[in-house]
Short mmCIF file of C-alpha atoms in Angstrom, two decimals:
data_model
loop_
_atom_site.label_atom_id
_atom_site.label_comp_id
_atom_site.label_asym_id
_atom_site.label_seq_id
_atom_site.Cartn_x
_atom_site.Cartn_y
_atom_site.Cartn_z
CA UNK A 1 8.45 -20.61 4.44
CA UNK A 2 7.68 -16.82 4.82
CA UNK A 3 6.76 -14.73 1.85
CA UNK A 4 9.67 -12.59 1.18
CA UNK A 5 7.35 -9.82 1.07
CA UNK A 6 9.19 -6.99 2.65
CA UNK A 7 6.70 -5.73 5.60
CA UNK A 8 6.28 -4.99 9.96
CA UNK A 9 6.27 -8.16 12.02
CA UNK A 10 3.57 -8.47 14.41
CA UNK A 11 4.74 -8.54 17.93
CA UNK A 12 1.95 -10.06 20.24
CA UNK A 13 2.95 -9.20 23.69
CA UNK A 14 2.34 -11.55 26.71
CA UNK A 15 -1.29 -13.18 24.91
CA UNK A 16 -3.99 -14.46 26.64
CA UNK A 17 -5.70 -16.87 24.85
CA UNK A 18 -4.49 -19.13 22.47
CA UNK A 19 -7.55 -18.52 20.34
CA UNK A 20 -6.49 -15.20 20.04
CA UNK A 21 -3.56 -16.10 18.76
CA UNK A 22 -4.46 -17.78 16.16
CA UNK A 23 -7.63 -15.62 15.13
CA UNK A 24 -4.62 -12.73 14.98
CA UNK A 25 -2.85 -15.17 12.40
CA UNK A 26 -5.49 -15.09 10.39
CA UNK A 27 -6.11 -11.40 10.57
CA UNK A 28 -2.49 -11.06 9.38
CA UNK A 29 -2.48 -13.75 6.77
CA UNK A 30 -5.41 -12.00 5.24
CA UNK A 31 -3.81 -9.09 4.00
CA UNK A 32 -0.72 -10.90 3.08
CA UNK A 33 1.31 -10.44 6.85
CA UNK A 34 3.21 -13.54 8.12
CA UNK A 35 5.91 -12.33 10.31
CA UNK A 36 4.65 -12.94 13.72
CA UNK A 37 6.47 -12.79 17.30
CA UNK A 38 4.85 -13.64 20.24
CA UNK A 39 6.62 -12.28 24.00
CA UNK A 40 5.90 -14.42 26.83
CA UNK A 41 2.38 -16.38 25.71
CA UNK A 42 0.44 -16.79 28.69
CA UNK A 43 -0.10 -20.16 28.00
CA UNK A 44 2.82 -21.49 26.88
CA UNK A 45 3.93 -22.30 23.21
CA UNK A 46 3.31 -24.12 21.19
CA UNK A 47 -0.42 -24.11 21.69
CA UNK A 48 -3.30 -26.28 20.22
CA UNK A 49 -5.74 -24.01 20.78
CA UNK A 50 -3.94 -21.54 18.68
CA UNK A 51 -3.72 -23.83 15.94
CA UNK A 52 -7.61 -24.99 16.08
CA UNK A 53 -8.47 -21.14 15.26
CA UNK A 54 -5.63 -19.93 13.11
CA UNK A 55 -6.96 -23.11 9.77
CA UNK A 56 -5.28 -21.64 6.86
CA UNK A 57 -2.85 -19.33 8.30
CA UNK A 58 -1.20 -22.19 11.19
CA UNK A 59 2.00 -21.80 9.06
CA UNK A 60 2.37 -18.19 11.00
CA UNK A 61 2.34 -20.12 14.26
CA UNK A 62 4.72 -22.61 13.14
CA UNK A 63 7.15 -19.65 12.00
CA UNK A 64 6.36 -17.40 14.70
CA UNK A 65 9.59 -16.37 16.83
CA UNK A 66 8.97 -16.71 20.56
CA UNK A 67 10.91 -14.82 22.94
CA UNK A 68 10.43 -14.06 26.92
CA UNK A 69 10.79 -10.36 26.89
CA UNK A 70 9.65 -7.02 25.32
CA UNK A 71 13.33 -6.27 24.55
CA UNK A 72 14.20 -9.41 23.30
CA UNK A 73 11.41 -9.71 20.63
CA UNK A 74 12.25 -6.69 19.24
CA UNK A 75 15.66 -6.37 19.41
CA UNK A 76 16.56 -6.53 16.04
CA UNK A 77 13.79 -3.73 14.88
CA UNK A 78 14.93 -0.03 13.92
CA UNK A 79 11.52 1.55 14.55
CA UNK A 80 8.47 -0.25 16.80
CA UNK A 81 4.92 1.36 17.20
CA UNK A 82 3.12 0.12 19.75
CA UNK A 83 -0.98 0.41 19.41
CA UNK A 84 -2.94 1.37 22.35
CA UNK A 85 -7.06 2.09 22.87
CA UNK A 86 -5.89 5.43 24.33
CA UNK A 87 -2.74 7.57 23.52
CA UNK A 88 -1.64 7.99 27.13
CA UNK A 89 2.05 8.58 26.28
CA UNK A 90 2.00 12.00 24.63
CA UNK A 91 5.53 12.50 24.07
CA UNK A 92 5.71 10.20 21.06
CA UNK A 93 4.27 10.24 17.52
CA UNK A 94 0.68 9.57 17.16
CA UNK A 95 -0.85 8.10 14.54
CA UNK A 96 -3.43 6.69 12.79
CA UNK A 97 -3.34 3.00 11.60
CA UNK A 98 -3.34 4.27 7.96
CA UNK A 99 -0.55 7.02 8.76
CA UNK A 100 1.13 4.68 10.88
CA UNK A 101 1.48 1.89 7.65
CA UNK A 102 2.36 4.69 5.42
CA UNK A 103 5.34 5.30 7.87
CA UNK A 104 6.25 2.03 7.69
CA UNK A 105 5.91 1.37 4.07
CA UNK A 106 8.69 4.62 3.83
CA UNK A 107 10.63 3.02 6.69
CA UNK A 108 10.91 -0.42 5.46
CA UNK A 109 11.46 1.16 1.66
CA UNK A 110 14.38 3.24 3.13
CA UNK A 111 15.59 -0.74 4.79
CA UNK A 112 14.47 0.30 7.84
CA UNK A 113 13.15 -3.00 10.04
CA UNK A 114 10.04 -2.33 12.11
CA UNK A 115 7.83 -3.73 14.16
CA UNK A 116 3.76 -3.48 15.34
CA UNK A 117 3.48 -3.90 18.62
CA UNK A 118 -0.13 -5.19 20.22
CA UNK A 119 -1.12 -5.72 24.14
CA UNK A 120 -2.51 -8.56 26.28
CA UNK A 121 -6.16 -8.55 26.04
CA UNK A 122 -7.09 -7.06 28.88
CA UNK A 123 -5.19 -4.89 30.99
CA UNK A 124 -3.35 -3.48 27.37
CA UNK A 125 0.08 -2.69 27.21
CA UNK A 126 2.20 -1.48 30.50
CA UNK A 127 4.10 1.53 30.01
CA UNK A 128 6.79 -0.13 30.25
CA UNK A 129 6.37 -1.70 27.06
CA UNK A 130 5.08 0.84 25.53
CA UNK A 131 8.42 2.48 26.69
CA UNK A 132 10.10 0.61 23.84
CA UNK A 133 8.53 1.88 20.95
CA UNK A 134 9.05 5.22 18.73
CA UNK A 135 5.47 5.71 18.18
CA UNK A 136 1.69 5.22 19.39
CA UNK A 137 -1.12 4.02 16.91
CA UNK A 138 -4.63 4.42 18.12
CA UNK A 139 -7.58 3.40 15.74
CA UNK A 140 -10.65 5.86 15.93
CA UNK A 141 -13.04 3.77 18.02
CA UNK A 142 -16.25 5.09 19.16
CA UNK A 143 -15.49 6.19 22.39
CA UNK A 144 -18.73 5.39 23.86
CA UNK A 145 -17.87 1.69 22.73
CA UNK A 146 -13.99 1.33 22.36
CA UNK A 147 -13.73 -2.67 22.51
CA UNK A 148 -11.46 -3.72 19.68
CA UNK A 149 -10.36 -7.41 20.63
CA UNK A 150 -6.41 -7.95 19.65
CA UNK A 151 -7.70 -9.89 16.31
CA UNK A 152 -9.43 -6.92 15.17
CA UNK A 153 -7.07 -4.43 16.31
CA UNK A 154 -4.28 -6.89 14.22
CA UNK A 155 -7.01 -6.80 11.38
CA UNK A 156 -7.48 -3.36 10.94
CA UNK A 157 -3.66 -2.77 11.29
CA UNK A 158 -2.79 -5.32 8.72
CA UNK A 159 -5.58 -4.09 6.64
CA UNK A 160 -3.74 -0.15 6.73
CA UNK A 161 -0.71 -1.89 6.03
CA UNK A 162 -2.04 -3.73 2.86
CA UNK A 163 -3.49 -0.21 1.50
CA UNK A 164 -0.44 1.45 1.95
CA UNK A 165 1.13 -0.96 0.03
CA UNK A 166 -0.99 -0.91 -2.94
CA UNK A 167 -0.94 2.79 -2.84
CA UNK A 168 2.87 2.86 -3.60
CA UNK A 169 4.24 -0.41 -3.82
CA UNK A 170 7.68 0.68 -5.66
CA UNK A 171 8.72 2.55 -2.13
CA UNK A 172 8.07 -0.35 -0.11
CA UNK A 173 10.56 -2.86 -2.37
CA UNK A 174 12.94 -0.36 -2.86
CA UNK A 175 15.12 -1.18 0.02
CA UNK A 176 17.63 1.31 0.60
CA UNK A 177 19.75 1.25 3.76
CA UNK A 178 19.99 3.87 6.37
CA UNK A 179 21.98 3.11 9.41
CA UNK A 180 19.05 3.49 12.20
CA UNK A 181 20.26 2.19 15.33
CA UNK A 182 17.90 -1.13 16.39
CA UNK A 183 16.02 -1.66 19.66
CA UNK A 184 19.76 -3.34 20.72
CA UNK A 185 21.97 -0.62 20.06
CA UNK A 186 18.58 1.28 22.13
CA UNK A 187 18.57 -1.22 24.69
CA UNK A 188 22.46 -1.10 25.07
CA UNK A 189 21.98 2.77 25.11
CA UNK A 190 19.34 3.11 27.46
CA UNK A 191 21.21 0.19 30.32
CA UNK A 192 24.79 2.32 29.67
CA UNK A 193 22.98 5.29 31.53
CA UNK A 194 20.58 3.62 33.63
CA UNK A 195 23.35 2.17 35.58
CA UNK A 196 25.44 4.71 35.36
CA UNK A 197 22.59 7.05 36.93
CA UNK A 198 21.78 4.44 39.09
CA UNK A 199 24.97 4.15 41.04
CA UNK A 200 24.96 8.43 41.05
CA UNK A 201 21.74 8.16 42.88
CA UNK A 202 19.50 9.95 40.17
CA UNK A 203 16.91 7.52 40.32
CA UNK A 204 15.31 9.38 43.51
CA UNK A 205 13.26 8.98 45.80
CA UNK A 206 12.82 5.15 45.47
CA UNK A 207 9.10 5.32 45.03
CA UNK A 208 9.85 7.34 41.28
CA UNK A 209 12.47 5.40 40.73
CA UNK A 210 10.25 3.47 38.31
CA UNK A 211 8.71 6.01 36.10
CA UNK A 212 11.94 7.70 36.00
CA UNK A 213 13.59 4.85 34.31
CA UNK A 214 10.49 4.80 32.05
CA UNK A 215 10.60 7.99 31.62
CA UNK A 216 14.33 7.89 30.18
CA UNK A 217 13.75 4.85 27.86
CA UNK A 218 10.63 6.64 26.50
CA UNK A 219 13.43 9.82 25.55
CA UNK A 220 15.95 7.63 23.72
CA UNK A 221 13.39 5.38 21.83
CA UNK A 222 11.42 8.66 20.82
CA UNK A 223 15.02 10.23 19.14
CA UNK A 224 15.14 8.15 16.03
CA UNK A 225 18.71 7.64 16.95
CA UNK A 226 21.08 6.41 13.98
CA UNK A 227 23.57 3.92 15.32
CA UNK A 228 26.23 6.56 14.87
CA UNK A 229 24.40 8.46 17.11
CA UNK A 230 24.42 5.75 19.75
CA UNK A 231 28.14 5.14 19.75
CA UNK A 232 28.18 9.31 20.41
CA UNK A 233 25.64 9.06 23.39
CA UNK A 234 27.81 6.24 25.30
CA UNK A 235 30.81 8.55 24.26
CA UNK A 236 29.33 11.22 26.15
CA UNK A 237 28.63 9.62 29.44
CA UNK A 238 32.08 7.65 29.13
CA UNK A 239 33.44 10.57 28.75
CA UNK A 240 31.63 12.41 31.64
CA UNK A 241 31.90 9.85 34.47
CA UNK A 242 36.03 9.49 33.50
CA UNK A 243 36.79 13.33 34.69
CA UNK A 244 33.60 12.08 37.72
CA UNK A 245 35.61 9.05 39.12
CA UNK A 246 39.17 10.38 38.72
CA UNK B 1 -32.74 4.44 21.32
CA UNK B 2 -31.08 4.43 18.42
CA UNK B 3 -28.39 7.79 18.26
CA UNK B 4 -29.41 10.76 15.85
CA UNK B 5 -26.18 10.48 14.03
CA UNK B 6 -26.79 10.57 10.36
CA UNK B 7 -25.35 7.18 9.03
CA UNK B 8 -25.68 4.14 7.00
CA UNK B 9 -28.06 0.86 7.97
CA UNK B 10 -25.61 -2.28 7.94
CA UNK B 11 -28.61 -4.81 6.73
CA UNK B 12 -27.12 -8.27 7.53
CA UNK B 13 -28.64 -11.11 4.54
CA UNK B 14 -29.49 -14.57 5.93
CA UNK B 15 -27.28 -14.75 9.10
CA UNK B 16 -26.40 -18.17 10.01
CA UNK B 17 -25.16 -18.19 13.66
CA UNK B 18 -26.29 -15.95 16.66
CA UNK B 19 -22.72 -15.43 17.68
CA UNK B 20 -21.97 -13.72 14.47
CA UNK B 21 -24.73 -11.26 14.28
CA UNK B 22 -23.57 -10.21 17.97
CA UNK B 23 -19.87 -9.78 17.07
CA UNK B 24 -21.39 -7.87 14.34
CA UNK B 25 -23.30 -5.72 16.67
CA UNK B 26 -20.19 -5.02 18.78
CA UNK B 27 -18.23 -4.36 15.66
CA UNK B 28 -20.46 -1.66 14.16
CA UNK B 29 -20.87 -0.12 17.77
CA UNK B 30 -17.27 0.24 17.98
CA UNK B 31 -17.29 2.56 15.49
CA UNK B 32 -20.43 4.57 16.28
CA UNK B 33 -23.24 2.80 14.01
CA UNK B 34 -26.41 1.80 15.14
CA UNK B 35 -28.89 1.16 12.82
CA UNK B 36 -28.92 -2.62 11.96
CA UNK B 37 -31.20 -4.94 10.35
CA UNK B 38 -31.64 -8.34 9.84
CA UNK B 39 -33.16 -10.08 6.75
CA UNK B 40 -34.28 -13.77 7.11
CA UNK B 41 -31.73 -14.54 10.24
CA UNK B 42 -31.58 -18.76 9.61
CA UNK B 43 -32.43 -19.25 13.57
CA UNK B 44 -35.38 -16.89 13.66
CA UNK B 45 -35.09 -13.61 16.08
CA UNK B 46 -34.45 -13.00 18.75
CA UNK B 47 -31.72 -14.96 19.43
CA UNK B 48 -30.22 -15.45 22.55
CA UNK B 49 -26.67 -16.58 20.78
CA UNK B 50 -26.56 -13.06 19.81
CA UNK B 51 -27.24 -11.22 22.96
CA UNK B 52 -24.66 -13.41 24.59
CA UNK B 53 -21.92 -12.26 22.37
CA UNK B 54 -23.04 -8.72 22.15
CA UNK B 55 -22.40 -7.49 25.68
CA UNK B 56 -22.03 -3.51 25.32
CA UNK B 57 -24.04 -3.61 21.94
CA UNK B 58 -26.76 -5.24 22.75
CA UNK B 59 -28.89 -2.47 22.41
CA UNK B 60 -28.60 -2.95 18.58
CA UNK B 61 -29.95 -5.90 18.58
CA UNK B 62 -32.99 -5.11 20.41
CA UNK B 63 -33.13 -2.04 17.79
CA UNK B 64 -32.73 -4.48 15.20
CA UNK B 65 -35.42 -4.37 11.60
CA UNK B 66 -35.69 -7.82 10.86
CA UNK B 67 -37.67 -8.72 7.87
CA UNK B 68 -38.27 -11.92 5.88
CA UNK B 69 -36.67 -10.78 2.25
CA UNK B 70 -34.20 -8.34 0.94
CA UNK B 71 -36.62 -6.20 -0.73
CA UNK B 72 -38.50 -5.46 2.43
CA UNK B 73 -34.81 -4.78 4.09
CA UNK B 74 -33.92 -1.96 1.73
CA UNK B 75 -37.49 -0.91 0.80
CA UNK B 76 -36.87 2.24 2.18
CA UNK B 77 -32.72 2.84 1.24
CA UNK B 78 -32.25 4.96 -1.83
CA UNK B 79 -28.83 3.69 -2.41
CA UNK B 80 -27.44 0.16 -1.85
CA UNK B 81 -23.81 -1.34 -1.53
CA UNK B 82 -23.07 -5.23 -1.44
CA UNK B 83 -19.98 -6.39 0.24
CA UNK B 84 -18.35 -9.56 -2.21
CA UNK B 85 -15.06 -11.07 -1.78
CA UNK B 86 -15.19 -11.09 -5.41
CA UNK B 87 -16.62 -8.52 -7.65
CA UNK B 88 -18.51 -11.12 -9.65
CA UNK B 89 -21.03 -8.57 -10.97
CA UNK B 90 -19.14 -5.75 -13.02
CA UNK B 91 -21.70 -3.78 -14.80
CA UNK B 92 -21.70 -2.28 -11.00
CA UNK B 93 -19.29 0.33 -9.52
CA UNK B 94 -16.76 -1.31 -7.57
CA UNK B 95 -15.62 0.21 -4.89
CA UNK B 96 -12.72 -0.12 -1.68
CA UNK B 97 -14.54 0.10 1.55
CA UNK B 98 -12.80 3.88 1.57
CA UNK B 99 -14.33 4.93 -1.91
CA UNK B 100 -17.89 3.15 -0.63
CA UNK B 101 -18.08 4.69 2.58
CA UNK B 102 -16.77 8.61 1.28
CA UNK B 103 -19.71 8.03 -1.41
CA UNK B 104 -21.88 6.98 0.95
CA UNK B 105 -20.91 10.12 3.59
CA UNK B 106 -21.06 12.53 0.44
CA UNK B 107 -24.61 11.18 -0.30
CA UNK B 108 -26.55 10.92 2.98
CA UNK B 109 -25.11 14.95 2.88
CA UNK B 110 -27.12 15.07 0.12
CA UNK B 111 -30.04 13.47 1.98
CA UNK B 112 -30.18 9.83 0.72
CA UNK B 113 -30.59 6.78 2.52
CA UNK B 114 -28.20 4.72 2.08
CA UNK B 115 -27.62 0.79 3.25
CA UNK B 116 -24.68 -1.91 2.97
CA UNK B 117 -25.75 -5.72 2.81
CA UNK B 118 -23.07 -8.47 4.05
CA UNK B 119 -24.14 -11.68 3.04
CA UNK B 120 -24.20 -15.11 5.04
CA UNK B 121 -21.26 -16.51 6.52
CA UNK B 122 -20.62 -19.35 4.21
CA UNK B 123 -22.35 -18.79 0.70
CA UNK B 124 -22.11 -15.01 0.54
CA UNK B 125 -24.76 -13.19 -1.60
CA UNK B 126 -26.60 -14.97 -4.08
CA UNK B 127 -26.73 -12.65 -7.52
CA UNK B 128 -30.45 -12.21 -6.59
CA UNK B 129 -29.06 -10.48 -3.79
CA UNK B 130 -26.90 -8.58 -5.08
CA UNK B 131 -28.92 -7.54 -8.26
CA UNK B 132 -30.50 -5.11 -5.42
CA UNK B 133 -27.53 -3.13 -5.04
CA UNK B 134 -26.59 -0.17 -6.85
CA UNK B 135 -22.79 -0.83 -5.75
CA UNK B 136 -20.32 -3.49 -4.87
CA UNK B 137 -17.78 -2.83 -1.92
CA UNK B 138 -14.96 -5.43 -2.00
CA UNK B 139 -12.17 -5.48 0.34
CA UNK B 140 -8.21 -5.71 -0.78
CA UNK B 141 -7.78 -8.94 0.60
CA UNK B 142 -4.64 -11.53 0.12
CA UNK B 143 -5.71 -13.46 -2.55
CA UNK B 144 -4.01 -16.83 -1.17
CA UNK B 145 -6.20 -16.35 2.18
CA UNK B 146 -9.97 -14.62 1.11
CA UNK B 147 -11.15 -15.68 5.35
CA UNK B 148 -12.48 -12.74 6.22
CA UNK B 149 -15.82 -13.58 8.57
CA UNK B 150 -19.00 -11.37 9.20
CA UNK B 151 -18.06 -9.59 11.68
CA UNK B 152 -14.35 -8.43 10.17
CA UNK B 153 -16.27 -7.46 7.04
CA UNK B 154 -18.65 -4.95 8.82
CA UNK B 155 -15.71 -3.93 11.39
CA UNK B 156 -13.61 -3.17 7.93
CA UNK B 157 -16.20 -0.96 6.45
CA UNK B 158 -17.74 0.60 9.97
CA UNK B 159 -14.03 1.78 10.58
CA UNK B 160 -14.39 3.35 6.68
CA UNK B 161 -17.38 5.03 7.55
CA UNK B 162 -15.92 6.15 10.78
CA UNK B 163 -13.34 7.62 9.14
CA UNK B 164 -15.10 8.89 6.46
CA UNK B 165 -17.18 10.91 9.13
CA UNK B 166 -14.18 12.24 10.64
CA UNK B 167 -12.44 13.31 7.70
CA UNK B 168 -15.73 15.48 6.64
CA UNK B 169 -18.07 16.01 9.20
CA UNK B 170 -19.52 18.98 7.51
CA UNK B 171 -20.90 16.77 4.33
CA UNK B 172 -22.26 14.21 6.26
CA UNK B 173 -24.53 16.45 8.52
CA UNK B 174 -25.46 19.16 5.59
CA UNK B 175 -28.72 16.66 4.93
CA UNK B 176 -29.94 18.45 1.74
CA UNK B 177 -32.58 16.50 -0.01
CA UNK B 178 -32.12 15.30 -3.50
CA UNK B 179 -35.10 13.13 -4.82
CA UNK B 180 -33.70 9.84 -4.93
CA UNK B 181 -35.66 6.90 -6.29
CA UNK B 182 -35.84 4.40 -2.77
CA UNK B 183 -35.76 0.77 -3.41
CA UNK B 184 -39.18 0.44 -2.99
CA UNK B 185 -40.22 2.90 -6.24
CA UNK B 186 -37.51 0.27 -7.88
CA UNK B 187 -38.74 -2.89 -6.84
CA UNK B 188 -42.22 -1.27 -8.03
CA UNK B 189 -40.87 0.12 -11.04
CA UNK B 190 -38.48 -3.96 -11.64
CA UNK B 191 -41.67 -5.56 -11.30
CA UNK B 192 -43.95 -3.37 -13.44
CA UNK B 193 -41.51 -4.40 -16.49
CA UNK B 194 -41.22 -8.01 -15.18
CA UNK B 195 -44.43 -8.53 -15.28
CA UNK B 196 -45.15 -7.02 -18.96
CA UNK B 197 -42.21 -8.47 -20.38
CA UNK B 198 -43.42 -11.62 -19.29
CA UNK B 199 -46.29 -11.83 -20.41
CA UNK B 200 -44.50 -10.52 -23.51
CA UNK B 201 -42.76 -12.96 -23.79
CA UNK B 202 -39.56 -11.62 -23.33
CA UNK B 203 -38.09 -14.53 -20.64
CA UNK B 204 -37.25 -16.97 -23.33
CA UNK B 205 -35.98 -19.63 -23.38
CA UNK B 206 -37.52 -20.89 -19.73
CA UNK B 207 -33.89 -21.95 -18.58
CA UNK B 208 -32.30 -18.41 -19.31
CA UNK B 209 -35.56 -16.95 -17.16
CA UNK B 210 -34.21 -16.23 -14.12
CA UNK B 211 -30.56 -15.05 -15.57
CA UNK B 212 -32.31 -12.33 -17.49
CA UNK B 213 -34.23 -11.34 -14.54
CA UNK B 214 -31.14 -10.57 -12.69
CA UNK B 215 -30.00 -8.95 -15.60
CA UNK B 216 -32.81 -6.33 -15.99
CA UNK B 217 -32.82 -5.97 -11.97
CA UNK B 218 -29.23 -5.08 -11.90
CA UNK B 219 -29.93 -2.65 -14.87
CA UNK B 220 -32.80 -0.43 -12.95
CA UNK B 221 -30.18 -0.50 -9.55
CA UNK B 222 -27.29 0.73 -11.73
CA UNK B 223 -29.03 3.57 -12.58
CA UNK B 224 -29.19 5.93 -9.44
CA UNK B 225 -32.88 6.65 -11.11
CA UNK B 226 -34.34 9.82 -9.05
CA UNK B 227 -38.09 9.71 -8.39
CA UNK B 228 -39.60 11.45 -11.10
CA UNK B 229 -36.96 8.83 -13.33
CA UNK B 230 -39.43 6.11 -12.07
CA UNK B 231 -42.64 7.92 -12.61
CA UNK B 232 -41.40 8.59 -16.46
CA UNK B 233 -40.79 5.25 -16.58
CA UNK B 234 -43.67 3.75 -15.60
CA UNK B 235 -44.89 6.20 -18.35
CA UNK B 236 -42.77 5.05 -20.88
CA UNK B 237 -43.87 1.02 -20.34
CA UNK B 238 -47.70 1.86 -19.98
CA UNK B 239 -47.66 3.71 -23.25
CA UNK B 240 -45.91 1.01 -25.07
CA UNK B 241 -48.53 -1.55 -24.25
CA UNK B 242 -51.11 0.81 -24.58
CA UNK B 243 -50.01 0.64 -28.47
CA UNK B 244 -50.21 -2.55 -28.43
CA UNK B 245 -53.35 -4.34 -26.48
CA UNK B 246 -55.61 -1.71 -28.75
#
């Protein structure tokens, strides 16, 4: 049974090694984390090897919620960071892993749902995934030397996140609602105009095509959109293409 | 060669496995610290388990002090932090890895030396150990799941200290010189009084001994004693007995 803790999940996207996995379980369990996803394992889940590393904390493993996709994982999130070695999307938030759990001690105090997101273990994460979250965290490594493994990146996140807790723990129980749109209402949001743009032709020449699309995603997850907000935005290009196809 | 950054020495107490000590390496190098040393490694040194898990670091390990007892290790260090999972020793200042490693910036400004032991994988430090210390450095940990290894321990606190750095690079570069007492004018100064109280006496009954030892050890390390605190006394002792052989 999970802790009813109030706190991030930990979204593992497409892990390598199942020892990883369960060395990242550990990481979490350690400062008191147990909400763990896992996108499209490598390897397949469950996985023994996982469960050989992870000891005490296997009950994250058993509990974790598997999905296929980016989207899908975090679908039911209202705000997502996404921790990467190097900031290389500048248009969003950075922060550091102890402003970045402060955030999301307010957030999840305010009943906001979030989620940390973490990469493969070597190539990182793909703009395109990164292309779902509000907000970058990147942990001061020496940049001579920058070669955090994922269970040490988890560790030092879930260790920021533990810290911010005991610096205020009244904001993070306090669990007021505000009506932030989740990564669905996003994901809804950002297919609504993709297509639509699509069949206008904006998506040219073909060769862009791709980082224009990631482009766009990166706008409406970086807008903090409530999900009033959304319902306006698919107004708007409703509303536009109707005096378009008349 | 080791960098000319002003820092702490991460002195690693009994190591068990090479594999550690190199995922040690790695850990402090990812945060820009370079100065470790080994006391009493269990497989002697070298070690080629080390190197193997070292890769980019393994210059550290070449760079390595190794010496056979603690004393020797921090002979040098004018001020001493012990990593615990549990503050078992609370006559000491206790501090987060944050507090330690801002004291520790403020005071190497100030021109100390300053050192953190980690203790061996299974046992942890023995109170003999830790009676060397002027400070304990324990890390908020879940108390359900206490599993942090080595190597997390001395990522935790090399990310403190890297942070520490960045948050005031001024202090830790400044390098004034106060006249701190190093271990060695302790150990010197320990033993002096040992060795007179014992033949004193003092150590009675035999079973309570070694307990009392620890006792008077941890006394002189809680002290921050400067130099000329030693010399005084030395003083102080020599008189006494001079009272009393006449």
């Amino acid at each position: 049974m999970p802790t009813d803790a109030p706190q991030p999940s930990f979204v593992l996207i497409r892990p390598q090694m199942g020892e990883n996995i369960g060395a990242a379980a550990r990481a979490m369990w350690n400062f008191g984390l147990d909400r763990m996803r896992i996108v499209a394992p490598r390897d397949g889940w469950p996985n023994p090897a996982a469960d050989a590393l992870a000891s005490g904390a296997g009950r994250l493993l058993d509990e974790a919620e598997v999905s296929d996709d980016v989207a899908s994982g975090i679908a039911d999130r209202t705000y997502v960071y996404a921790t990467t070695a190097r900031p290389r999307e500048l248009t969003k938030p950075v922060f550091s892993p102890e402003a970045a759990m402060a955030d999301a001690a307010a957030r999840i105090g305010r009943g906001e749902k979030v989620a940390v997101m973490f990469g493969p273990e070597r190539s990182g994460m793909e703009n395109a995934d990164i292309a779902h979250a509000n907000a970058i965290i990147t942990v001061p490594v020496n940049p001579e030397f920058p070669s955090l493994n994922l269970a040490q990146c988890v560790l030092l996140v879930g260790y920021e996140w533990r810290r911010a807790v005991e610096a205020a723990p009244d904001m993070v129980m306090q669990g007021q609602t505000i009506d932030a749109a989740d990564q669905r209402d996003i994901e809804a949001l950002a297919r609504h105009y993709e297509d639509r743009l699509e069949e206008a032709g904006f998506f040219y020449p073909d060769h862009k095509a791709d980082s224009m699309k990631v482009n766009l995603r990166n706008l409406w997850s970086r807008m903090a959109l409530t999900r009033a907000d959304t319902q306006m935005l698919h107004g708007v290009l409703r509303q536009l293409l109707r005096g378009k196809t008349k």
